[in-house]
PDB file of C-alpha atoms and ligand atoms in Angstrom:
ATOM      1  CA  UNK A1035     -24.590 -31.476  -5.769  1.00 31.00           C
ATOM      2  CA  UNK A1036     -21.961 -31.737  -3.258  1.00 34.00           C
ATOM      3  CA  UNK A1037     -18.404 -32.627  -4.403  1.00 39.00           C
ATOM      4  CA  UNK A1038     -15.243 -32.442  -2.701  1.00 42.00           C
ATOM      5  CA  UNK A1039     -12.546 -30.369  -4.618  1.00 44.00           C
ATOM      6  CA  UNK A1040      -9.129 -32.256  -4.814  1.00 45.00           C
ATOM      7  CA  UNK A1041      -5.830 -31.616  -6.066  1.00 43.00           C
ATOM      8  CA  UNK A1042      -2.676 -34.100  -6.052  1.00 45.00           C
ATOM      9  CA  UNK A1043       0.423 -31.972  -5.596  1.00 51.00           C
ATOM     10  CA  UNK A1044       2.595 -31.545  -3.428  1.00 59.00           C
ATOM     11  CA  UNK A1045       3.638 -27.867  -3.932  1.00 78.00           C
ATOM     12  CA  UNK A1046       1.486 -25.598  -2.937  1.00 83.00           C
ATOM     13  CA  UNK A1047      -1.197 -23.739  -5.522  1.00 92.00           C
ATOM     14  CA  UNK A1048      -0.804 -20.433  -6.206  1.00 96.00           C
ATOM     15  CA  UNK A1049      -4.488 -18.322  -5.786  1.00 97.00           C
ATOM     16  CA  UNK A1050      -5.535 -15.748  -8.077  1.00 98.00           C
ATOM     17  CA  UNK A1051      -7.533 -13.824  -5.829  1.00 98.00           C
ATOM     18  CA  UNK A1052     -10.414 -11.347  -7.007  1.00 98.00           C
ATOM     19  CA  UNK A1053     -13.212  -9.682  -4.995  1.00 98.00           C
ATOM     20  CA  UNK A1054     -16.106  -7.058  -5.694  1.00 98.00           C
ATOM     21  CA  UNK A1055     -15.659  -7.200  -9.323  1.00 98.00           C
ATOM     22  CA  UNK A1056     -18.532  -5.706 -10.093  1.00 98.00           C
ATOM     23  CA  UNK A1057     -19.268  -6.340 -13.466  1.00 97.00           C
ATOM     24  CA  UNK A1058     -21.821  -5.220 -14.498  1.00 96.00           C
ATOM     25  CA  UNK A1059     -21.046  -1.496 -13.400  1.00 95.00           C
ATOM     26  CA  UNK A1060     -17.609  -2.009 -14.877  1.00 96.00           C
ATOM     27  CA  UNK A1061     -16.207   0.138 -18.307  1.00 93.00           C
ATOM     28  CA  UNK A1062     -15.363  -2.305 -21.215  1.00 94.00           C
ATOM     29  CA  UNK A1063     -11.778  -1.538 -21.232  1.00 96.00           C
ATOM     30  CA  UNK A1064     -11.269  -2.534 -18.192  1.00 96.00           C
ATOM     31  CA  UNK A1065     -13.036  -5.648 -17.996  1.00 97.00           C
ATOM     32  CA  UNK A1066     -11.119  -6.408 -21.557  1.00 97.00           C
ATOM     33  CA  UNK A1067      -7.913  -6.157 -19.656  1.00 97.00           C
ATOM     34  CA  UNK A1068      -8.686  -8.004 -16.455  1.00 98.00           C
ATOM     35  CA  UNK A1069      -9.757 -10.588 -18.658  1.00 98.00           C
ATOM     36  CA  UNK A1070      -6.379 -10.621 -20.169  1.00 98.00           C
ATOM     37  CA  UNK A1071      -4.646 -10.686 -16.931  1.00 97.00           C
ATOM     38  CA  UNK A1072      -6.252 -14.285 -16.220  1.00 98.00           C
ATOM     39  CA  UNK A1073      -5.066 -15.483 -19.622  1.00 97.00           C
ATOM     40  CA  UNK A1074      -1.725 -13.814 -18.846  1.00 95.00           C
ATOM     41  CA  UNK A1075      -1.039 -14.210 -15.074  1.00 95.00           C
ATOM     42  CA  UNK A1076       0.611 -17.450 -13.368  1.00 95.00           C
ATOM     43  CA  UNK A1077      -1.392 -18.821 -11.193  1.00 96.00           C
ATOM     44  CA  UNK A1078      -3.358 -22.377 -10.468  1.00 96.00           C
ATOM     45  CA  UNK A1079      -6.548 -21.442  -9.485  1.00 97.00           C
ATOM     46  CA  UNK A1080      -8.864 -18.499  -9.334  1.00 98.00           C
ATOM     47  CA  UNK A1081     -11.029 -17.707  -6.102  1.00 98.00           C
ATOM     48  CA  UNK A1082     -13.397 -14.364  -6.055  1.00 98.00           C
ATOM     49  CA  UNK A1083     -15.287 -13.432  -2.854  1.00 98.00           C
ATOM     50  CA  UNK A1084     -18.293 -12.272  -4.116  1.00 98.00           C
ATOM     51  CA  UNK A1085     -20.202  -9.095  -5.858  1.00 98.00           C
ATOM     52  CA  UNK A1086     -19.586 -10.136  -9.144  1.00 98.00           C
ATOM     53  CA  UNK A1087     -22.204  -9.011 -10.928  1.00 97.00           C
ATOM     54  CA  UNK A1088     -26.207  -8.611  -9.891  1.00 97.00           C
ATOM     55  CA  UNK A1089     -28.197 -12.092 -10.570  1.00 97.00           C
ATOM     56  CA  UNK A1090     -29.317 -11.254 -14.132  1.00 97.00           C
ATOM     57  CA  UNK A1091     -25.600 -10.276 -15.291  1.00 97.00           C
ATOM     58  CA  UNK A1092     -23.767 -13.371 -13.021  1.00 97.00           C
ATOM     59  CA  UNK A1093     -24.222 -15.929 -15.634  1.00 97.00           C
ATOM     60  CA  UNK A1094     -22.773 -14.691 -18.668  1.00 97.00           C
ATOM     61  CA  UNK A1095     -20.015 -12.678 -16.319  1.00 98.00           C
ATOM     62  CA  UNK A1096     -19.104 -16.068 -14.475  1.00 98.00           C
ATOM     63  CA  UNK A1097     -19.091 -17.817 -17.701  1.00 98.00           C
ATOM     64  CA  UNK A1098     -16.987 -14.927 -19.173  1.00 98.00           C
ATOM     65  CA  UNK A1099     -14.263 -14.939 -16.507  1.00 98.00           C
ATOM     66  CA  UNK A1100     -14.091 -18.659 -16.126  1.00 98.00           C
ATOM     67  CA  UNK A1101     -13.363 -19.272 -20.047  1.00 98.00           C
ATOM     68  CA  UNK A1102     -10.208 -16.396 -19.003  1.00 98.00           C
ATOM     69  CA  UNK A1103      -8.979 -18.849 -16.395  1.00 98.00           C
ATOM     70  CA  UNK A1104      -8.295 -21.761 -18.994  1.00 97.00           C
ATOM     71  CA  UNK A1105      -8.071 -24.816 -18.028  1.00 95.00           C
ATOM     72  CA  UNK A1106      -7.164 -23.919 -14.225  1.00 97.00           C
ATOM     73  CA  UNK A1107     -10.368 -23.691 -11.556  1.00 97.00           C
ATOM     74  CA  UNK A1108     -11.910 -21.072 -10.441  1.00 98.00           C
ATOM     75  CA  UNK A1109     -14.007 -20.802  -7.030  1.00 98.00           C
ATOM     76  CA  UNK A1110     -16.167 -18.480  -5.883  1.00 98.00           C
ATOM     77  CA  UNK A1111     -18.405 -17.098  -2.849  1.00 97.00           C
ATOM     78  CA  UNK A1112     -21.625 -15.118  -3.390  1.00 97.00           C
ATOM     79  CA  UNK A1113     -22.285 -11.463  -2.325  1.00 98.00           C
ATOM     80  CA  UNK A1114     -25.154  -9.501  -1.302  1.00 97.00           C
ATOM     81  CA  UNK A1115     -24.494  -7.682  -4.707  1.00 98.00           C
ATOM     82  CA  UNK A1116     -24.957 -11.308  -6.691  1.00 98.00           C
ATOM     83  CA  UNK A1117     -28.532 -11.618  -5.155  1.00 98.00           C
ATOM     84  CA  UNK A1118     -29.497  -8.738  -6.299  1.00 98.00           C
ATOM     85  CA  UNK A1119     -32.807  -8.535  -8.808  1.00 97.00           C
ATOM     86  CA  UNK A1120     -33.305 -11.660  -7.304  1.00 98.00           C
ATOM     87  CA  UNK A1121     -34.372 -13.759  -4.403  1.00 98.00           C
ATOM     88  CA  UNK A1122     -31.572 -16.043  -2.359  1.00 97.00           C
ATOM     89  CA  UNK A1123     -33.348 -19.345  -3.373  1.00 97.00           C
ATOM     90  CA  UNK A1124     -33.512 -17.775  -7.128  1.00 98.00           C
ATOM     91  CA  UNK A1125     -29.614 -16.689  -7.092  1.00 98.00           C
ATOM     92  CA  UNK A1126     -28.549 -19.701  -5.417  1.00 97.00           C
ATOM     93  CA  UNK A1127     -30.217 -22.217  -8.291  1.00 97.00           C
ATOM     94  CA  UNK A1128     -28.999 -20.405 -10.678  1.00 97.00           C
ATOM     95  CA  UNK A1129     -25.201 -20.088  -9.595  1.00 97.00           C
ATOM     96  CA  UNK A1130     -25.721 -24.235  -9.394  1.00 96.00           C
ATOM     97  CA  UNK A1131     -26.993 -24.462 -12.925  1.00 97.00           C
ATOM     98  CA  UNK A1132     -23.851 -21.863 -14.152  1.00 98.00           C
ATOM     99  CA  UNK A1133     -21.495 -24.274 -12.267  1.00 97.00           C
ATOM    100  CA  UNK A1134     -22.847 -27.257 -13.947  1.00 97.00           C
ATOM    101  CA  UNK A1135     -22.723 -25.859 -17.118  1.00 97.00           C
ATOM    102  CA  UNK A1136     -19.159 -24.224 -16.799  1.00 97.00           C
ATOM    103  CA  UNK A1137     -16.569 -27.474 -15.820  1.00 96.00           C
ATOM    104  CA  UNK A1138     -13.820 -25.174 -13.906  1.00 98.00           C
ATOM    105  CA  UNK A1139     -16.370 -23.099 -12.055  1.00 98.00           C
ATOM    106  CA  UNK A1140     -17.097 -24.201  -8.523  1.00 97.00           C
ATOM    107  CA  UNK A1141     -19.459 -22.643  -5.788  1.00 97.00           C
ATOM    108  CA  UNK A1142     -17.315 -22.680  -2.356  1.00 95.00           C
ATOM    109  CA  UNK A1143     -20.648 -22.722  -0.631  1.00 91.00           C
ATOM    110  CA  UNK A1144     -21.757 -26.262  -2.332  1.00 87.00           C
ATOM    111  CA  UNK A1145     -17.718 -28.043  -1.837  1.00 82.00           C
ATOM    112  CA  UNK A1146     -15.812 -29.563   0.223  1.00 84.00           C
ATOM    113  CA  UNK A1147     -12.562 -28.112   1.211  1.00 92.00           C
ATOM    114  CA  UNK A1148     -10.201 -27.713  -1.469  1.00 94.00           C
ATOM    115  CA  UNK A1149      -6.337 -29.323  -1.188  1.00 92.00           C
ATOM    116  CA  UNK A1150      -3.711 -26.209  -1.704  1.00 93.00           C
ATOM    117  CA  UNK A1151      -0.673 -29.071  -1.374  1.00 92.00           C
ATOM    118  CA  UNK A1152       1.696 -28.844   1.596  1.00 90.00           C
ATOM    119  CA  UNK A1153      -0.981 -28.822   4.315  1.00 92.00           C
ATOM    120  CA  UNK A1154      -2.811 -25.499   2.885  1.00 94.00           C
ATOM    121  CA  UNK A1155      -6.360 -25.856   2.012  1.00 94.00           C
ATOM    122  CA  UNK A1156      -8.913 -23.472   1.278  1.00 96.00           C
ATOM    123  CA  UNK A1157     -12.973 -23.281   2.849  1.00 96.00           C
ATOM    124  CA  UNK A1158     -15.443 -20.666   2.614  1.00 95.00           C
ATOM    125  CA  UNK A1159     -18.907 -20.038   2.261  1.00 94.00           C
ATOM    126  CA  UNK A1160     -20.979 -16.728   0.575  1.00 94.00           C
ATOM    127  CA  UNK A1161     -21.099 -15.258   4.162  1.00 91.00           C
ATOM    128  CA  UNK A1162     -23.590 -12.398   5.379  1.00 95.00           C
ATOM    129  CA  UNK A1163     -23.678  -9.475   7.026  1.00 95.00           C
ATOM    130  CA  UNK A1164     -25.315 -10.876  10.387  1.00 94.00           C
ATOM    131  CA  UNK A1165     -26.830  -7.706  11.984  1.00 91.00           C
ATOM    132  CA  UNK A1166     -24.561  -7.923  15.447  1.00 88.00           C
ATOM    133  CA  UNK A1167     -23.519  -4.598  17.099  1.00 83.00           C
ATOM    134  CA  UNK A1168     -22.353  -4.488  20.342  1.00 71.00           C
ATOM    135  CA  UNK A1169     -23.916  -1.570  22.836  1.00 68.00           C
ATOM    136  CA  UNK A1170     -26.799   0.753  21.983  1.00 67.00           C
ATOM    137  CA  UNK A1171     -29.394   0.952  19.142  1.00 73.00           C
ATOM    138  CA  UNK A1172     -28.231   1.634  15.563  1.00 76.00           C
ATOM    139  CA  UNK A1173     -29.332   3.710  12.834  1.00 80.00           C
ATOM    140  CA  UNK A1174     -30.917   1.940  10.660  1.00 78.00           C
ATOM    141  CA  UNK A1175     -28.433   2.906   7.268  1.00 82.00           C
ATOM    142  CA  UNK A1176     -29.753   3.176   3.961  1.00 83.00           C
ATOM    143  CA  UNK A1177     -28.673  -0.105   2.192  1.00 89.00           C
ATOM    144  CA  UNK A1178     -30.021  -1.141  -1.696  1.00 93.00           C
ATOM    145  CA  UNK A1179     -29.989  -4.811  -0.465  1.00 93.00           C
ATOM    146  CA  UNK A1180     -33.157  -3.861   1.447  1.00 92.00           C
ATOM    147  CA  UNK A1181     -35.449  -3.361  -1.886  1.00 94.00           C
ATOM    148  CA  UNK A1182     -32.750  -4.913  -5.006  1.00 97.00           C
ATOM    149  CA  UNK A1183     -32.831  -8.610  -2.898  1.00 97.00           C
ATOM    150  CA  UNK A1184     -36.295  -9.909  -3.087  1.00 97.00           C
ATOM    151  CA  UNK A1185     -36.087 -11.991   0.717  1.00 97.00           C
ATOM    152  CA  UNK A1186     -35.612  -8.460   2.255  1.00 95.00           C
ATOM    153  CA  UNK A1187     -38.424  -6.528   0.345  1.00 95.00           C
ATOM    154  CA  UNK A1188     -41.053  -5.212   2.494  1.00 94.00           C
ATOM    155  CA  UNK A1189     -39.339  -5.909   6.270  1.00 95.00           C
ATOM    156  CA  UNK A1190     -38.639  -3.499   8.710  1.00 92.00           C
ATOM    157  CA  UNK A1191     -35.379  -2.789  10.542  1.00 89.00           C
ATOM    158  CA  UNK A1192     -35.992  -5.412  12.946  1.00 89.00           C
ATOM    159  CA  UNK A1193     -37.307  -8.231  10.970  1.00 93.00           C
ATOM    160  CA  UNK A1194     -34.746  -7.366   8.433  1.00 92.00           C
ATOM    161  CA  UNK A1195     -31.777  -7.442  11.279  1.00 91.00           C
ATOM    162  CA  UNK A1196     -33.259 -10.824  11.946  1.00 93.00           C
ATOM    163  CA  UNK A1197     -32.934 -12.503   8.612  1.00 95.00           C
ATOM    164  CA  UNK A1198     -29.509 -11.377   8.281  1.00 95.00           C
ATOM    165  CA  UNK A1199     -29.072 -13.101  11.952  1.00 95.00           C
ATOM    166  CA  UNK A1200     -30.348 -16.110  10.506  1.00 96.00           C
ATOM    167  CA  UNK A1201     -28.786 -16.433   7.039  1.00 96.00           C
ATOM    168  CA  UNK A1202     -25.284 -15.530   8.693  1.00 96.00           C
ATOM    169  CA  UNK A1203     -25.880 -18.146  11.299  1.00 96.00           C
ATOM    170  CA  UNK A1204     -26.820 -20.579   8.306  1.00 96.00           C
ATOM    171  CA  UNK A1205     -23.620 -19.228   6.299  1.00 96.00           C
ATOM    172  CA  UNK A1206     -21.196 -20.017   9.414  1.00 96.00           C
ATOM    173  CA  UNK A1207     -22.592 -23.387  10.576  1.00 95.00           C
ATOM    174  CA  UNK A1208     -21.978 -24.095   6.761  1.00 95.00           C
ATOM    175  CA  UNK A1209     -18.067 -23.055   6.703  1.00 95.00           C
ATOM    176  CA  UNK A1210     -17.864 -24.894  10.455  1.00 94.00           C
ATOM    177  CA  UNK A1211     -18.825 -28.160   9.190  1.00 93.00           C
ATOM    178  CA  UNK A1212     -16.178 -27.643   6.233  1.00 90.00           C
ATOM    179  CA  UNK A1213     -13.457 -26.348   9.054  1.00 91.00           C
ATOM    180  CA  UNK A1214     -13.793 -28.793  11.578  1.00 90.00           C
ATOM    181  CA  UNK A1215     -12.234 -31.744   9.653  1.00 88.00           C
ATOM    182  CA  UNK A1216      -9.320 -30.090   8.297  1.00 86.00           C
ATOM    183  CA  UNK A1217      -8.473 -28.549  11.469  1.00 88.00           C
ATOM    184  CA  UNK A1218      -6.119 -30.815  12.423  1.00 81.00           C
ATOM    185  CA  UNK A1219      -4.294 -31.834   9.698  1.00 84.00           C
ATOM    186  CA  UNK A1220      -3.464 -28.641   8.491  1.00 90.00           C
ATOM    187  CA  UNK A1221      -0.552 -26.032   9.065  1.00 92.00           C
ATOM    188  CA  UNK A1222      -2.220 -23.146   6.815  1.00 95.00           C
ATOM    189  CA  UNK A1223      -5.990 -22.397   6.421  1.00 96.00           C
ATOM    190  CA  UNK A1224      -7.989 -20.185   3.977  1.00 97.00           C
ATOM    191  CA  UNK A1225     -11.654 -19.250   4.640  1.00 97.00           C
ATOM    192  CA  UNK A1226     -12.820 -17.430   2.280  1.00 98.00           C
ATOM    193  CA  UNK A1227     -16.317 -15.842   2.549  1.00 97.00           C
ATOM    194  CA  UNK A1228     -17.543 -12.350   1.001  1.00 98.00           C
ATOM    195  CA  UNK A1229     -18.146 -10.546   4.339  1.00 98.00           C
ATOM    196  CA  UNK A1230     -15.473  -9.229   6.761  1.00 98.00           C
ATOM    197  CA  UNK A1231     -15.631 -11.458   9.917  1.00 98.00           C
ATOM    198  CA  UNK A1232     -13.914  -8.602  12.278  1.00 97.00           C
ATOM    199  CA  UNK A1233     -15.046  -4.873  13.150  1.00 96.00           C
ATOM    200  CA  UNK A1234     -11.629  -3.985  12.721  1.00 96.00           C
ATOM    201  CA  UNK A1235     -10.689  -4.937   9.011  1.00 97.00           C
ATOM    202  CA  UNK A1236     -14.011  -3.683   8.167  1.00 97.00           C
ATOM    203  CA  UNK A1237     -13.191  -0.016   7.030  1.00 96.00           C
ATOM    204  CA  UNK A1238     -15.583   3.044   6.548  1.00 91.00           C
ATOM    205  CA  UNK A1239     -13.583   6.522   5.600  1.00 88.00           C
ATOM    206  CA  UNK A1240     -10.721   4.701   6.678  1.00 90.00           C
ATOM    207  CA  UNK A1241     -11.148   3.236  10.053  1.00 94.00           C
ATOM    208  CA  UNK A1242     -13.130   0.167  12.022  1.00 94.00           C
ATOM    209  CA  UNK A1243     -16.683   0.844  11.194  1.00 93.00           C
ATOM    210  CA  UNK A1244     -18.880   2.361  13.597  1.00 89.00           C
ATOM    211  CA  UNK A1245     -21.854   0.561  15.258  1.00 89.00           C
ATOM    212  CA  UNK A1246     -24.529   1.960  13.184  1.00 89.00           C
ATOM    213  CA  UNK A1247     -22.265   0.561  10.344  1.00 91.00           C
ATOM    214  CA  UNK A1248     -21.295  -2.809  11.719  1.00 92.00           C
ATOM    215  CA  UNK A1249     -24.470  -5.002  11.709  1.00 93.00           C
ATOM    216  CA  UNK A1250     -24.097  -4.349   7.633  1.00 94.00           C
ATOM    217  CA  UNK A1251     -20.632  -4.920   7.345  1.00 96.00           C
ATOM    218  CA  UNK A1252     -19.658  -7.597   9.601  1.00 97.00           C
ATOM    219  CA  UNK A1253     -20.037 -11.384   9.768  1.00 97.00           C
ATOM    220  CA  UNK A1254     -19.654 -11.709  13.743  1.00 96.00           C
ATOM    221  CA  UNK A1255     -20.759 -15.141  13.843  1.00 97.00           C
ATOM    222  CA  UNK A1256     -17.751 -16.220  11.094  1.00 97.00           C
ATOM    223  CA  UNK A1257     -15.249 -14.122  13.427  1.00 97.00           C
ATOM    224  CA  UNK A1258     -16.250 -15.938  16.564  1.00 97.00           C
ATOM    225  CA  UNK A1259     -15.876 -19.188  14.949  1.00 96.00           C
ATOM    226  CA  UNK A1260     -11.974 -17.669  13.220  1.00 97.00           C
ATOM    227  CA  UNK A1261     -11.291 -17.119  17.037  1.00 98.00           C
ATOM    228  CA  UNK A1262     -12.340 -20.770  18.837  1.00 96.00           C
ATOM    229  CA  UNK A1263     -10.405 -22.138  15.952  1.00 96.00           C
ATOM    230  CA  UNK A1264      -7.158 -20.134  15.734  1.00 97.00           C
ATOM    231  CA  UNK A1265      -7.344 -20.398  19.688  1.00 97.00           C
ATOM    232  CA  UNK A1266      -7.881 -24.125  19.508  1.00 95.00           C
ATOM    233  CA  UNK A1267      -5.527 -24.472  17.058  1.00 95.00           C
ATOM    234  CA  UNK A1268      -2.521 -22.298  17.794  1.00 95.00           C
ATOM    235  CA  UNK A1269      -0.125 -24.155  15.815  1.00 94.00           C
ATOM    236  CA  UNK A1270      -1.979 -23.655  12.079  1.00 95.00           C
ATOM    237  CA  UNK A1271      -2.133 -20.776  10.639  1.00 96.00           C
ATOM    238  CA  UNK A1272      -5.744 -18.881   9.568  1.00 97.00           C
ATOM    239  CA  UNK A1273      -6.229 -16.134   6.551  1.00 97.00           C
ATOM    240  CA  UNK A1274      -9.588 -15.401   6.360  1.00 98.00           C
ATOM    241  CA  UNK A1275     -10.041 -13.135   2.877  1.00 98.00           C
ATOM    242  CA  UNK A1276     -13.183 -10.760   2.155  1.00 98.00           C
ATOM    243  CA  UNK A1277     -14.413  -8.049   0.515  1.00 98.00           C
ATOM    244  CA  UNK A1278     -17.815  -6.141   0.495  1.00 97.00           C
ATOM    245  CA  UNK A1279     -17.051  -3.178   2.356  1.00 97.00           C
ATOM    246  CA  UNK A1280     -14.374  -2.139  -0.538  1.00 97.00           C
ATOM    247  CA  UNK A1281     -11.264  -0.785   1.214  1.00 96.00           C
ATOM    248  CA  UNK A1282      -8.752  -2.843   1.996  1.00 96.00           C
ATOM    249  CA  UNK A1283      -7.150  -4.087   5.354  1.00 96.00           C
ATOM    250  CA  UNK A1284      -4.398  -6.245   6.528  1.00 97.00           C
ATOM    251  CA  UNK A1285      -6.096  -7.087  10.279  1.00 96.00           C
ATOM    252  CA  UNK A1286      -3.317  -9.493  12.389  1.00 98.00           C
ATOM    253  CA  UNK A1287      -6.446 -10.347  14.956  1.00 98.00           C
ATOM    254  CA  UNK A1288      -4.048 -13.070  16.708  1.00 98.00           C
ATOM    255  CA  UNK A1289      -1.020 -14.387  15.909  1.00 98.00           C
ATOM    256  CA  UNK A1290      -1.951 -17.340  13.679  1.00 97.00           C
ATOM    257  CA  UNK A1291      -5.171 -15.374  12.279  1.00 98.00           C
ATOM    258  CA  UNK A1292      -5.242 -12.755   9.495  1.00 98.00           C
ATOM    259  CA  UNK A1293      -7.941 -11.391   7.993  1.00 98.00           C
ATOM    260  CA  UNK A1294      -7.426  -9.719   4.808  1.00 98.00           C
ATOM    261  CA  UNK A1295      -9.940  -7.270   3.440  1.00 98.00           C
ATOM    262  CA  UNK A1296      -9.848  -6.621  -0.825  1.00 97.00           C
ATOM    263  CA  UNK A1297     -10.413  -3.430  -2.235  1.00 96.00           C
ATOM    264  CA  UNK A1298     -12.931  -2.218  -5.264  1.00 95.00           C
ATOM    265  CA  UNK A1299     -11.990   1.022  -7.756  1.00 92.00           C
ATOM    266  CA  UNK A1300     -14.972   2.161  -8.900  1.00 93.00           C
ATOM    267  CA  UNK A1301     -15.261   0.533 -13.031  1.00 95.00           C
ATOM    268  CA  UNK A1302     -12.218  -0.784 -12.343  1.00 95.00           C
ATOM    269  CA  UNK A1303     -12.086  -4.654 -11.707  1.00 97.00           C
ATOM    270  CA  UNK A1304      -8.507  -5.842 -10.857  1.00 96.00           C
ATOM    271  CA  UNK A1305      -7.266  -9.214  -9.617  1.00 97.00           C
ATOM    272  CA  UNK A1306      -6.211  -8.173  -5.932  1.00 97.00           C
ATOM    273  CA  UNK A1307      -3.139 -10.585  -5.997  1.00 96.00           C
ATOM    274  CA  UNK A1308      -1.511 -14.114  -6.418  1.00 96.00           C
ATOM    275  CA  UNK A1309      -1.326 -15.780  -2.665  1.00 95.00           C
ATOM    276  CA  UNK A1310       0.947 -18.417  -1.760  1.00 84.00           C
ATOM    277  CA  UNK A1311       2.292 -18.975   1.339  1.00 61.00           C
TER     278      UNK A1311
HETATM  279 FE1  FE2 B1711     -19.058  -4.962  -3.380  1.00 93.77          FE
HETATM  280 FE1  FE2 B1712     -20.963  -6.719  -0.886  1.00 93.77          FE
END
């Protein structure tokens, strides 16, 4: 069901901001103390960009971290990670039923945008890596979404590169329709999604991922639609925030457009830090 996510105040909301948590790989301890970080940490809301946990784990692991936030909200995008040991229709009924169940758990995807205070809000969507490259043929690279999501079972490179086409085009009409509205009303915009939407704050072994490497980790069609609007809009400010490729990047792409890439330590979910600004 689609609600629009409000807040009242005028100051603006601090974000607890988490990404690639990766549950269900993670050791006890440290999920133990994240957990006590939420309780502990000041902060008004939670957001998490994805990879939580794979679809038969994302229940009780969503349920887990949202009783850790309290009272406060907590909003999140879906990974390629979430969908996995399921199919996308499967994964996305089921993170409706969680969020229905769980009263401060909201699906970005499903929401209006949500009201920061002083002219911030935040919009995102679960995002996908949309198969672009620019140039010559790629490798095909050896990804697990190819047999762990159901949708992708069976395809070959091509068909495969042109569901990802697809669902990212799906995934960025969706956070355009949220954008567009708030565009000009507002000095400070978040879009959060779980895919990088620039080659260059998408890191492998340390630099801007190569071509073969790109169509996998890049939402092109998200960073196109970053650009018309920071370009059409030069006097509000854009962060878009990511994860999924696991090493993290500051990217200034244009001078009132950030993107900001969260890391992942192996067992070791961490919050990635409190924004406000
Ligand atoms: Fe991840
Ligand atoms: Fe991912």
């Amino acid at each position: 069901m689609t609600q629009a996510f409000r807040y009242q105040s005028k100051r603006q909301k601090r974000i607890c901001w988490m990404t690639d948590l990766h549950l269900d790989q993670a050791d006890s301890n440290s999920t133990s103390q994240l957990l006590k970080k939420l309780e502990g940490e000041e902060y008004d809301m939670a957001l998490i960009t994805g990879d939580v946990a794979s679809s038969q784990h994302l229940s009780e692991h969503l349920t887990m971290l949202a009783k850790a936030c309290g009272s406060r909200p907590i909003y999140i995008t879906l990974g390629n990670h979430d969908f996995y040991g399921s199919s996308i229709t499967g994964t996305r009924q089921l993170i409706e039923k969680v969020c229905r169940q769980v009263p401060n758990l909201h699906h970005l995807s499903n929401g209006g945008a949500v009201d920061l205070g002083n002219r911030t809000i935040l919009v995102g969507g679960d995002g996908w890596a949309d198969g672009q490259w620019r140039g010559r043929r790629t490798k095909d690279i050896n990804s697990p979404d190819h047999y762990s999501i159901r949708d992708f079972r069976g395809l070959n490179k091509w068909e495969r590169l042109r569901k990802m086409r697809a669902l990212g085009q799906a995934s960025a009409v969706s956070i355009i329709n949220r954008l567009r509205p708030a565009l000009r009303f507002n000095r400070h915009i978040y879009v959060a999604s779980h895919i990088p939407a620039f080659r260059t704050s998408a890191l492998f072994d340390g630099k801007p991922c190569d071509a073969n490497h790109q169509p996998h980790f890049v939402h092109a069609q998200l960073g196109a639609i970053l650009i018309w609007s920071a370009k059409s809009n030069p006097s509000t400010r854009f962060t878009s925030l990511a994860g999924h490729t696991h090493s993290e990047c500051k990217d200034v792409v244009l001078h009132n457009l950030t993107s900001i890439v969260g890391g992942h330590r192996k067992h070791r979910p961490d919050i990635q830090g409190i924004l406000a600004a």
